[in-house]
Amino acid sequence: MTGNVRRAGAYALVGSLALVVPVLAGRGLDPLTTAGAAALPFVAVGLAALYVVDEGPLFDLLARPGDYEEGRLFGLAAFAFACAGLALLVPLRQFGLPPTAFVGSVATLVVGNVTAELVRLRTTDQFAVTTGFTLGGLVAAVAAFLAVGEIAGGRLALPLVAFLAAVAALAAALLRAALFERDDPLVLVSVALLLWGFLELGIAAPTVRVGVGIGVSALLGYVAFALGTASLTGMLTGVLLALLAIVLGGYGWFALLITFFGLGGLSSKFRYEEKAARGIAEDNEGARGGGNVLANSAVALVAVVLFAASARVGMPPELFRYAFAGSVATAMADTLSSEIGGLFDEPRLVTTFERVEPGTDGAVTWQGQVAGLAGAGIIAGIAAVFFELGPVAAGIVVVGGFVGTLADSLLGATLEGPVLGNQGVNLLATLAGAIVSAALALGLV
């Protein structure tokens, strides 16, 4: 186990070469020359990993288990070449990857890996290890952002630094939990692109909402995982989405999201044994995974990001409120109609109304439809309070949720299985609910 710590530390040392990039980028050199000089140290490390270090103590220090089979440090080489590719993009004006995004993503990953391995020395509990990774990555990202500001200028406001660092750490932890250890280059590139997008959109991060968002989302994530309503990846996905909702949207956006997470999770647990006997229960004792959470919330996530960047996209921000509420209303209605409706006999296929077995894709019961309509109504009521919607506007959210649920059933009966998986159906259904709600609201904004 201590060997894992030493290897993670060695990778962190290689990652520290990222600080050369903002130094070079701020010297006013020719962009191509700067790009080559920025990538050169990482290319050298990658080539050495492939063709020079193939045995001895240094190989043992840097090798991952799979590297021994090939006699090459493929893990280190892939990491170094990923860093080199990103470093090339920083000085090139046609791309313009911010040095902050590059250095921050590298720091988040390598330091997060070190702290995760340190935690693993004491416990193998995956929740504790992931927490160690997230906290280590968060602190490292803050330090990286501040360091780049000092080296290259263009300092970011401290609330924005904290927000971006939290997003980077949570996104990296989520990807690390979902992928294999050898997929570190994919984690690195994904986090760098995510930070790049937020920086390019010029999103503001209010101080109070950043603090509240980090604290509340982390607490609720722990509660969800402890109660078994979400798996580890589901918890991380929910925490990241909650943070974005609070900071980029506001407390009302978070209220809608947490209502769906809470009631949706509890409905999965409701009469679980009976649903398991029917073959319609969620796997993992009802704990929803990251894919399920993201499929139901991805459209809402896009809506809140576009709301925060509405000045850039040139559309009224109110439309994105309706899109957000409509997508969450769909997710809530679909979840309740499935979890409650599945407990009743004699469901009918939505396309032909013929009787089918419980759990059949596209099957509905009138009890489930009532539960789904109630779920959409709950979301619409909360949206009416926080978004100050009148009866007509709240009705639009209900309609969006109902249409989205209908789309889910139709897709389930026609395309689920041969064309789409359940998560794809959920994603398209929430998109339908968002589009319907936003389209109906065009006359109100």
Tab-separated table of C-alpha atoms in Angstrom:
chain	number	residue	atom	x	y	z
A	1	MET	CA	0.000	0.000	0.000
A	2	THR	CA	2.839	2.427	0.752
A	3	GLY	CA	4.058	1.729	-2.785
A	4	ASN	CA	0.791	3.188	-4.076
A	5	VAL	CA	1.408	6.344	-2.068
A	6	ARG	CA	4.931	6.677	-3.428
A	7	ARG	CA	3.718	6.154	-6.985
A	8	ALA	CA	0.973	8.762	-6.544
A	9	GLY	CA	3.573	11.156	-5.154
A	10	ALA	CA	5.816	10.558	-8.165
A	11	TYR	CA	2.929	11.312	-10.506
A	12	ALA	CA	2.264	14.490	-8.524
A	13	LEU	CA	5.889	15.489	-9.054
A	14	VAL	CA	5.468	15.023	-12.804
A	15	GLY	CA	2.223	16.997	-12.618
A	16	SER	CA	4.031	19.921	-10.997
A	17	LEU	CA	5.632	20.541	-14.399
A	18	ALA	CA	2.288	22.088	-15.338
A	19	LEU	CA	3.390	25.262	-13.555
A	20	VAL	CA	5.902	25.794	-16.377
A	21	VAL	CA	3.003	26.441	-18.772
A	22	PRO	CA	1.651	29.698	-17.245
A	23	VAL	CA	5.240	30.925	-16.846
A	24	LEU	CA	5.890	30.454	-20.564
A	25	ALA	CA	2.454	31.732	-21.591
A	26	GLY	CA	3.072	35.033	-19.801
A	27	ARG	CA	6.404	35.791	-21.441
A	28	GLY	CA	5.021	37.033	-24.758
A	29	LEU	CA	6.869	34.515	-26.929
A	30	ASP	CA	5.723	33.244	-30.297
A	31	PRO	CA	2.669	30.989	-29.690
A	32	LEU	CA	4.113	27.998	-31.539
A	33	THR	CA	7.422	28.293	-29.706
A	34	THR	CA	5.621	28.590	-26.401
A	35	ALA	CA	3.398	25.614	-27.192
A	36	GLY	CA	6.373	23.440	-28.027
A	37	ALA	CA	8.277	24.493	-24.921
A	38	ALA	CA	5.207	23.936	-22.734
A	39	ALA	CA	4.637	20.402	-24.020
A	40	LEU	CA	8.297	19.363	-24.186
A	41	PRO	CA	8.795	18.341	-20.521
A	42	PHE	CA	5.740	16.093	-20.612
A	43	VAL	CA	6.720	14.585	-23.961
A	44	ALA	CA	10.162	13.817	-22.536
A	45	VAL	CA	8.594	12.086	-19.528
A	46	GLY	CA	6.271	10.100	-21.768
A	47	LEU	CA	9.066	8.933	-24.058
A	48	ALA	CA	11.239	7.999	-21.114
A	49	ALA	CA	8.347	6.001	-19.652
A	50	LEU	CA	7.963	4.068	-22.896
A	51	TYR	CA	11.546	3.534	-24.038
A	52	VAL	CA	14.008	4.249	-21.235
A	53	VAL	CA	12.721	3.109	-17.837
A	54	ASP	CA	11.837	-0.553	-18.235
A	55	GLU	CA	13.271	-2.088	-15.078
A	56	GLY	CA	14.912	-1.316	-11.757
A	57	PRO	CA	13.789	0.693	-8.691
A	58	LEU	CA	12.461	3.627	-10.727
A	59	PHE	CA	10.296	1.298	-12.793
A	60	ASP	CA	8.996	-0.348	-9.612
A	61	LEU	CA	8.198	3.075	-8.176
A	62	LEU	CA	6.199	4.274	-11.185
A	63	ALA	CA	4.650	1.046	-12.477
A	64	ARG	CA	1.011	0.180	-12.139
A	65	PRO	CA	0.054	-3.520	-12.000
A	66	GLY	CA	-0.638	-3.736	-15.733
A	67	ASP	CA	2.708	-2.149	-16.600
A	68	TYR	CA	4.614	-5.198	-15.388
A	69	GLU	CA	2.965	-7.389	-18.015
A	70	GLU	CA	4.209	-5.187	-20.864
A	71	GLY	CA	7.470	-4.044	-19.306
A	72	ARG	CA	6.573	-0.441	-20.106
A	73	LEU	CA	5.239	2.429	-17.998
A	74	PHE	CA	2.114	2.857	-20.090
A	75	GLY	CA	0.205	4.499	-17.223
A	76	LEU	CA	2.775	7.251	-16.774
A	77	ALA	CA	3.198	7.676	-20.528
A	78	ALA	CA	-0.546	8.142	-21.068
A	79	PHE	CA	-0.722	10.672	-18.245
A	80	ALA	CA	2.298	12.603	-19.538
A	81	PHE	CA	1.045	12.701	-23.130
A	82	ALA	CA	-2.396	13.863	-21.966
A	83	CYS	CA	-0.683	16.710	-20.093
A	84	ALA	CA	1.387	17.487	-23.200
A	85	GLY	CA	-1.710	17.661	-25.383
A	86	LEU	CA	-3.432	20.074	-23.029
A	87	ALA	CA	-0.267	22.142	-22.619
A	88	LEU	CA	-0.124	22.604	-26.388
A	89	LEU	CA	-3.564	24.208	-26.348
A	90	VAL	CA	-2.741	26.912	-23.810
A	91	PRO	CA	-0.586	29.247	-25.957
A	92	LEU	CA	-2.430	28.680	-29.246
A	93	ARG	CA	-4.841	31.574	-29.758
A	94	GLN	CA	-7.255	29.599	-31.902
A	95	PHE	CA	-7.860	27.285	-28.940
A	96	GLY	CA	-7.050	29.389	-25.888
A	97	LEU	CA	-7.253	26.819	-23.083
A	98	PRO	CA	-6.851	28.979	-19.967
A	99	PRO	CA	-3.726	28.149	-17.930
A	100	THR	CA	-6.001	28.068	-14.894
A	101	ALA	CA	-8.014	25.198	-16.370
A	102	PHE	CA	-4.903	23.224	-17.270
A	103	VAL	CA	-2.972	23.617	-14.043
A	104	GLY	CA	-6.103	23.275	-11.928
A	105	SER	CA	-7.139	20.002	-13.547
A	106	VAL	CA	-3.657	18.499	-13.172
A	107	ALA	CA	-3.402	19.559	-9.526
A	108	THR	CA	-6.866	18.223	-8.715
A	109	LEU	CA	-6.090	14.795	-10.131
A	110	VAL	CA	-2.545	14.193	-8.880
A	111	VAL	CA	-3.020	15.550	-5.371
A	112	GLY	CA	-6.412	13.889	-5.099
A	113	ASN	CA	-4.767	10.567	-5.918
A	114	VAL	CA	-2.127	11.144	-3.232
A	115	THR	CA	-4.674	11.915	-0.511
A	116	ALA	CA	-6.851	8.979	-1.591
A	117	GLU	CA	-3.899	6.606	-1.230
A	118	LEU	CA	-3.049	8.068	2.165
A	119	VAL	CA	-6.594	7.406	3.337
A	120	ARG	CA	-6.421	3.903	1.884
A	121	LEU	CA	-3.516	3.165	4.244
A	122	ARG	CA	-5.996	3.312	7.120
A	123	THR	CA	-9.216	2.055	5.572
A	124	THR	CA	-10.504	0.474	2.391
A	125	ASP	CA	-13.935	2.048	2.797
A	126	GLN	CA	-14.648	3.530	-0.612
A	127	PHE	CA	-16.638	6.445	0.757
A	128	ALA	CA	-13.704	7.492	2.963
A	129	VAL	CA	-11.205	7.069	0.114
A	130	THR	CA	-13.368	9.133	-2.251
A	131	THR	CA	-13.806	11.816	0.399
A	132	GLY	CA	-10.037	11.971	0.786
A	133	PHE	CA	-9.626	12.322	-2.977
A	134	THR	CA	-12.238	15.098	-3.147
A	135	LEU	CA	-10.849	17.127	-0.255
A	136	GLY	CA	-7.275	16.769	-1.467
A	137	GLY	CA	-8.267	17.730	-4.996
A	138	LEU	CA	-10.265	20.700	-3.725
A	139	VAL	CA	-7.371	22.140	-1.734
A	140	ALA	CA	-4.930	21.496	-4.591
A	141	ALA	CA	-7.196	23.174	-7.123
A	142	VAL	CA	-7.540	26.290	-4.948
A	143	ALA	CA	-3.766	26.470	-4.577
A	144	ALA	CA	-3.297	25.963	-8.318
A	145	PHE	CA	-5.755	28.698	-9.262
A	146	LEU	CA	-4.113	31.141	-6.880
A	147	ALA	CA	-0.628	30.201	-8.104
A	148	VAL	CA	-1.565	30.718	-11.748
A	149	GLY	CA	-3.040	34.095	-10.850
A	150	GLU	CA	0.252	35.131	-9.271
A	151	ILE	CA	2.388	33.771	-12.122
A	152	ALA	CA	0.396	34.838	-15.169
A	153	GLY	CA	-1.860	37.580	-13.813
A	154	GLY	CA	-5.618	37.677	-14.261
A	155	ARG	CA	-6.434	36.616	-10.723
A	156	LEU	CA	-9.851	35.120	-10.175
A	157	ALA	CA	-12.144	36.294	-7.382
A	158	LEU	CA	-11.892	34.044	-4.341
A	159	PRO	CA	-15.552	32.883	-4.456
A	160	LEU	CA	-15.084	31.846	-8.088
A	161	VAL	CA	-11.854	30.065	-7.146
A	162	ALA	CA	-13.667	28.089	-4.447
A	163	PHE	CA	-16.560	27.239	-6.768
A	164	LEU	CA	-14.365	26.100	-9.658
A	165	ALA	CA	-12.165	24.095	-7.290
A	166	ALA	CA	-15.201	22.327	-5.840
A	167	VAL	CA	-16.563	21.572	-9.326
A	168	ALA	CA	-13.177	20.227	-10.443
A	169	ALA	CA	-12.766	18.048	-7.336
A	170	LEU	CA	-16.293	16.622	-7.492
A	171	ALA	CA	-16.143	15.968	-11.235
A	172	ALA	CA	-12.753	14.267	-10.902
A	173	ALA	CA	-13.963	12.175	-7.943
A	174	LEU	CA	-17.056	11.127	-9.879
A	175	LEU	CA	-15.026	10.067	-12.901
A	176	ARG	CA	-12.457	8.278	-10.733
A	177	ALA	CA	-15.253	6.366	-9.005
A	178	ALA	CA	-16.855	5.400	-12.317
A	179	LEU	CA	-13.693	4.593	-14.293
A	180	PHE	CA	-10.564	2.511	-13.789
A	181	GLU	CA	-7.295	3.787	-12.332
A	182	ARG	CA	-5.659	3.625	-15.751
A	183	ASP	CA	-8.222	6.119	-17.044
A	184	ASP	CA	-6.544	9.077	-15.297
A	185	PRO	CA	-5.835	10.774	-18.674
A	186	LEU	CA	-9.565	10.760	-19.434
A	187	VAL	CA	-10.297	12.260	-16.020
A	188	LEU	CA	-7.653	14.936	-16.585
A	189	VAL	CA	-8.928	15.977	-20.009
A	190	SER	CA	-12.582	15.939	-18.905
A	191	VAL	CA	-11.973	18.176	-15.893
A	192	ALA	CA	-9.827	20.576	-17.944
A	193	LEU	CA	-12.580	20.942	-20.549
A	194	LEU	CA	-15.205	21.436	-17.838
A	195	LEU	CA	-13.196	24.232	-16.219
A	196	TRP	CA	-12.533	25.748	-19.639
A	197	GLY	CA	-16.258	25.885	-20.334
A	198	PHE	CA	-17.088	27.612	-17.065
A	199	LEU	CA	-14.296	30.148	-17.531
A	200	GLU	CA	-15.352	30.920	-21.101
A	201	LEU	CA	-18.984	31.429	-20.110
A	202	GLY	CA	-17.933	34.078	-17.587
A	203	ILE	CA	-20.199	32.687	-14.878
A	204	ALA	CA	-20.464	34.642	-11.637
A	205	ALA	CA	-20.179	32.935	-8.256
A	206	PRO	CA	-21.848	34.880	-5.397
A	207	THR	CA	-19.863	34.524	-2.188
A	208	VAL	CA	-22.665	33.410	0.123
A	209	ARG	CA	-24.150	30.968	-2.355
A	210	VAL	CA	-20.750	29.363	-2.939
A	211	GLY	CA	-20.281	28.750	0.780
A	212	VAL	CA	-23.833	27.520	1.269
A	213	GLY	CA	-23.660	25.402	-1.879
A	214	ILE	CA	-20.492	23.586	-0.877
A	215	GLY	CA	-21.653	22.977	2.681
A	216	VAL	CA	-25.245	21.990	2.020
A	217	SER	CA	-24.574	19.798	-1.007
A	218	ALA	CA	-21.795	17.918	0.813
A	219	LEU	CA	-24.031	17.342	3.843
A	220	LEU	CA	-26.956	16.134	1.789
A	221	GLY	CA	-24.669	13.903	-0.248
A	222	TYR	CA	-23.466	12.226	2.925
A	223	VAL	CA	-27.024	11.781	4.172
A	224	ALA	CA	-28.142	10.268	0.842
A	225	PHE	CA	-25.264	7.813	0.836
A	226	ALA	CA	-25.679	6.935	4.523
A	227	LEU	CA	-29.402	6.255	4.072
A	228	GLY	CA	-28.731	4.111	1.027
A	229	THR	CA	-30.837	6.197	-1.383
A	230	ALA	CA	-27.859	6.626	-3.724
A	231	SER	CA	-24.733	4.696	-4.602
A	232	LEU	CA	-21.311	6.328	-4.373
A	233	THR	CA	-21.438	7.555	-7.959
A	234	GLY	CA	-25.062	8.582	-7.510
A	235	MET	CA	-24.146	10.551	-4.412
A	236	LEU	CA	-21.280	12.346	-6.175
A	237	THR	CA	-23.492	13.153	-9.147
A	238	GLY	CA	-26.187	14.538	-6.881
A	239	VAL	CA	-23.717	16.631	-4.876
A	240	LEU	CA	-22.258	18.151	-8.036
A	241	LEU	CA	-25.693	18.930	-9.447
A	242	ALA	CA	-26.852	20.432	-6.148
A	243	LEU	CA	-23.775	22.661	-5.980
A	244	LEU	CA	-24.354	23.913	-9.525
A	245	ALA	CA	-28.044	24.519	-8.835
A	246	ILE	CA	-27.370	26.635	-5.744
A	247	VAL	CA	-24.470	28.667	-7.117
A	248	LEU	CA	-25.585	29.171	-10.717
A	249	GLY	CA	-29.330	29.305	-10.163
A	250	GLY	CA	-30.257	29.956	-6.570
A	251	TYR	CA	-31.939	28.352	-3.621
A	252	GLY	CA	-35.207	27.814	-5.486
A	253	TRP	CA	-33.469	25.765	-8.145
A	254	PHE	CA	-31.898	23.662	-5.419
A	255	ALA	CA	-35.276	23.233	-3.700
A	256	LEU	CA	-36.715	21.665	-6.849
A	257	LEU	CA	-33.726	19.407	-7.310
A	258	ILE	CA	-33.537	18.222	-3.699
A	259	THR	CA	-37.280	17.526	-3.695
A	260	PHE	CA	-36.808	15.198	-6.633
A	261	PHE	CA	-33.761	13.523	-5.092
A	262	GLY	CA	-35.478	13.107	-1.729
A	263	LEU	CA	-38.907	11.910	-2.816
A	264	GLY	CA	-37.470	9.921	-5.701
A	265	GLY	CA	-35.071	8.108	-3.401
A	266	LEU	CA	-37.741	7.384	-0.824
A	267	SER	CA	-40.164	6.135	-3.476
A	268	SER	CA	-37.517	3.645	-4.634
A	269	LYS	CA	-37.395	2.285	-1.074
A	270	PHE	CA	-41.198	2.235	-0.717
A	271	ARG	CA	-42.403	-1.392	-0.443
A	272	TYR	CA	-39.093	-2.453	-1.933
A	273	GLU	CA	-39.464	-6.143	-1.136
A	274	GLU	CA	-42.798	-6.305	-2.930
A	275	LYS	CA	-41.350	-4.582	-5.990
A	276	ALA	CA	-38.355	-6.907	-5.897
A	277	ALA	CA	-40.698	-9.905	-5.916
A	278	ARG	CA	-42.394	-8.450	-8.985
A	279	GLY	CA	-39.046	-7.910	-10.691
A	280	ILE	CA	-39.473	-4.150	-10.995
A	281	ALA	CA	-37.284	-2.897	-8.139
A	282	GLU	CA	-34.200	-0.761	-8.635
A	283	ASP	CA	-30.929	-2.639	-8.301
A	284	ASN	CA	-28.654	-2.175	-5.288
A	285	GLU	CA	-31.590	-2.152	-2.838
A	286	GLY	CA	-33.047	0.960	-4.436
A	287	ALA	CA	-29.870	3.056	-4.286
A	288	ARG	CA	-29.741	5.031	-7.519
A	289	GLY	CA	-26.448	5.077	-9.392
A	290	GLY	CA	-24.691	7.980	-11.051
A	291	GLY	CA	-26.001	7.088	-14.501
A	292	ASN	CA	-29.587	7.093	-13.280
A	293	VAL	CA	-29.176	10.388	-11.405
A	294	LEU	CA	-27.439	12.053	-14.335
A	295	ALA	CA	-29.941	10.786	-16.909
A	296	ASN	CA	-32.768	12.332	-14.884
A	297	SER	CA	-30.884	15.557	-14.140
A	298	ALA	CA	-28.651	16.269	-17.163
A	299	VAL	CA	-31.242	18.466	-18.870
A	300	ALA	CA	-31.786	20.390	-15.632
A	301	LEU	CA	-28.020	20.844	-15.346
A	302	VAL	CA	-27.807	22.284	-18.866
A	303	ALA	CA	-30.735	24.585	-18.105
A	304	VAL	CA	-29.130	26.041	-14.980
A	305	VAL	CA	-25.800	26.569	-16.761
A	306	LEU	CA	-27.531	28.325	-19.672
A	307	PHE	CA	-29.514	30.417	-17.194
A	308	ALA	CA	-26.272	31.614	-15.624
A	309	ALA	CA	-24.831	32.328	-19.078
A	310	SER	CA	-28.066	33.678	-20.627
A	311	ALA	CA	-26.420	36.992	-21.507
A	312	ARG	CA	-23.914	35.077	-23.637
A	313	VAL	CA	-26.462	32.856	-25.379
A	314	GLY	CA	-28.848	35.751	-26.074
A	315	MET	CA	-32.051	34.227	-24.693
A	316	PRO	CA	-34.358	35.336	-21.856
A	317	PRO	CA	-33.198	33.718	-18.597
A	318	GLU	CA	-36.814	33.028	-17.611
A	319	LEU	CA	-37.106	30.418	-20.360
A	320	PHE	CA	-34.410	28.367	-18.691
A	321	ARG	CA	-36.333	28.508	-15.416
A	322	TYR	CA	-39.289	26.871	-17.131
A	323	ALA	CA	-37.034	24.351	-18.881
A	324	PHE	CA	-35.445	23.460	-15.547
A	325	ALA	CA	-38.775	23.118	-13.758
A	326	GLY	CA	-40.279	21.120	-16.643
A	327	SER	CA	-37.400	18.650	-16.718
A	328	VAL	CA	-37.461	18.127	-12.939
A	329	ALA	CA	-41.260	17.781	-13.011
A	330	THR	CA	-40.848	15.075	-15.656
A	331	ALA	CA	-38.218	13.236	-13.630
A	332	MET	CA	-40.394	13.386	-10.514
A	333	ALA	CA	-43.553	12.327	-12.318
A	334	ASP	CA	-41.822	9.460	-14.097
A	335	THR	CA	-40.181	8.204	-10.907
A	336	LEU	CA	-43.378	8.259	-8.858
A	337	SER	CA	-45.488	6.741	-11.618
A	338	SER	CA	-42.990	3.877	-12.008
A	339	GLU	CA	-42.318	3.239	-8.330
A	340	ILE	CA	-45.952	3.453	-7.238
A	341	GLY	CA	-47.759	2.351	-10.382
A	342	GLY	CA	-45.657	-0.799	-10.564
A	343	LEU	CA	-47.214	-2.037	-7.326
A	344	PHE	CA	-50.631	-2.416	-8.971
A	345	ASP	CA	-51.840	-5.236	-11.178
A	346	GLU	CA	-53.051	-5.235	-14.762
A	347	PRO	CA	-50.900	-2.480	-16.291
A	348	ARG	CA	-51.600	-1.637	-19.917
A	349	LEU	CA	-49.215	-0.831	-22.733
A	350	VAL	CA	-49.460	2.874	-23.503
A	351	THR	CA	-49.502	2.348	-27.280
A	352	THR	CA	-52.159	-0.378	-27.600
A	353	PHE	CA	-53.785	-0.441	-24.134
A	354	GLU	CA	-53.427	-4.213	-24.028
A	355	ARG	CA	-52.763	-5.787	-20.636
A	356	VAL	CA	-49.127	-6.737	-20.011
A	357	GLU	CA	-46.992	-7.995	-17.151
A	358	PRO	CA	-45.820	-5.525	-14.444
A	359	GLY	CA	-42.437	-4.068	-15.327
A	360	THR	CA	-43.012	-4.172	-19.091
A	361	ASP	CA	-41.409	-1.184	-20.797
A	362	GLY	CA	-44.093	1.353	-21.703
A	363	ALA	CA	-46.700	-0.155	-19.369
A	364	VAL	CA	-48.837	2.216	-17.269
A	365	THR	CA	-51.506	1.988	-14.596
A	366	TRP	CA	-54.041	4.630	-13.724
A	367	GLN	CA	-52.678	4.688	-10.177
A	368	GLY	CA	-49.210	5.367	-11.518
A	369	GLN	CA	-50.497	8.171	-13.728
A	370	VAL	CA	-52.195	9.808	-10.760
A	371	ALA	CA	-48.991	9.517	-8.731
A	372	GLY	CA	-47.004	10.990	-11.599
A	373	LEU	CA	-49.399	13.897	-11.982
A	374	ALA	CA	-49.131	14.525	-8.240
A	375	GLY	CA	-45.332	14.483	-8.525
A	376	ALA	CA	-45.396	17.052	-11.313
A	377	GLY	CA	-47.788	19.119	-9.218
A	378	ILE	CA	-45.411	19.059	-6.243
A	379	ILE	CA	-42.571	20.386	-8.381
A	380	ALA	CA	-44.845	23.009	-9.944
A	381	GLY	CA	-45.979	24.156	-6.500
A	382	ILE	CA	-42.413	24.584	-5.261
A	383	ALA	CA	-41.492	26.377	-8.498
A	384	ALA	CA	-44.487	28.679	-8.040
A	385	VAL	CA	-43.191	29.707	-4.599
A	386	PHE	CA	-39.517	30.210	-5.438
A	387	PHE	CA	-39.898	31.444	-9.029
A	388	GLU	CA	-43.000	33.519	-8.241
A	389	LEU	CA	-45.148	31.799	-10.836
A	390	GLY	CA	-48.855	32.428	-11.181
A	391	PRO	CA	-51.452	29.677	-11.658
A	392	VAL	CA	-51.049	29.615	-15.441
A	393	ALA	CA	-47.249	29.466	-15.239
A	394	ALA	CA	-47.398	26.685	-12.634
A	395	GLY	CA	-49.846	24.829	-14.863
A	396	ILE	CA	-47.301	25.007	-17.677
A	397	VAL	CA	-44.800	23.156	-15.491
A	398	VAL	CA	-47.390	20.475	-14.720
A	399	VAL	CA	-48.174	20.084	-18.414
A	400	GLY	CA	-44.480	19.842	-19.227
A	401	GLY	CA	-44.026	17.147	-16.588
A	402	PHE	CA	-47.051	15.185	-17.805
A	403	VAL	CA	-45.991	15.363	-21.467
A	404	GLY	CA	-42.479	14.306	-20.495
A	405	THR	CA	-43.824	11.298	-18.620
A	406	LEU	CA	-45.999	10.381	-21.586
A	407	ALA	CA	-42.929	10.626	-23.820
A	408	ASP	CA	-41.097	8.301	-21.430
A	409	SER	CA	-43.863	5.693	-21.695
A	410	LEU	CA	-44.053	5.976	-25.489
A	411	LEU	CA	-40.295	5.652	-25.862
A	412	GLY	CA	-40.321	2.726	-23.454
A	413	ALA	CA	-42.964	0.934	-25.489
A	414	THR	CA	-41.334	1.557	-28.865
A	415	LEU	CA	-37.585	2.157	-28.649
A	416	GLU	CA	-36.386	0.941	-25.261
A	417	GLY	CA	-34.391	-2.246	-25.595
A	418	PRO	CA	-33.470	-2.463	-29.286
A	419	VAL	CA	-32.511	1.219	-29.656
A	420	LEU	CA	-32.376	2.949	-26.274
A	421	GLY	CA	-31.503	1.965	-22.742
A	422	ASN	CA	-33.518	3.084	-19.740
A	423	GLN	CA	-31.175	5.981	-19.059
A	424	GLY	CA	-31.450	7.188	-22.644
A	425	VAL	CA	-35.241	7.098	-22.369
A	426	ASN	CA	-35.116	9.112	-19.146
A	427	LEU	CA	-32.827	11.682	-20.744
A	428	LEU	CA	-35.072	12.174	-23.772
A	429	ALA	CA	-38.191	12.309	-21.616
A	430	THR	CA	-36.789	15.079	-19.388
A	431	LEU	CA	-35.694	16.916	-22.530
A	432	ALA	CA	-39.262	16.703	-23.850
A	433	GLY	CA	-40.623	18.072	-20.576
A	434	ALA	CA	-38.146	20.938	-20.644
A	435	ILE	CA	-38.904	21.856	-24.263
A	436	VAL	CA	-42.669	21.739	-23.773
A	437	SER	CA	-42.514	23.901	-20.649
A	438	ALA	CA	-40.197	26.467	-22.252
A	439	ALA	CA	-42.236	26.564	-25.469
A	440	LEU	CA	-45.523	27.105	-23.618
A	441	ALA	CA	-43.875	29.854	-21.562
A	442	LEU	CA	-42.802	31.872	-24.595
A	443	GLY	CA	-45.933	34.012	-24.347
A	444	LEU	CA	-45.286	34.766	-20.660
A	445	VAL	CA	-41.676	35.977	-20.720
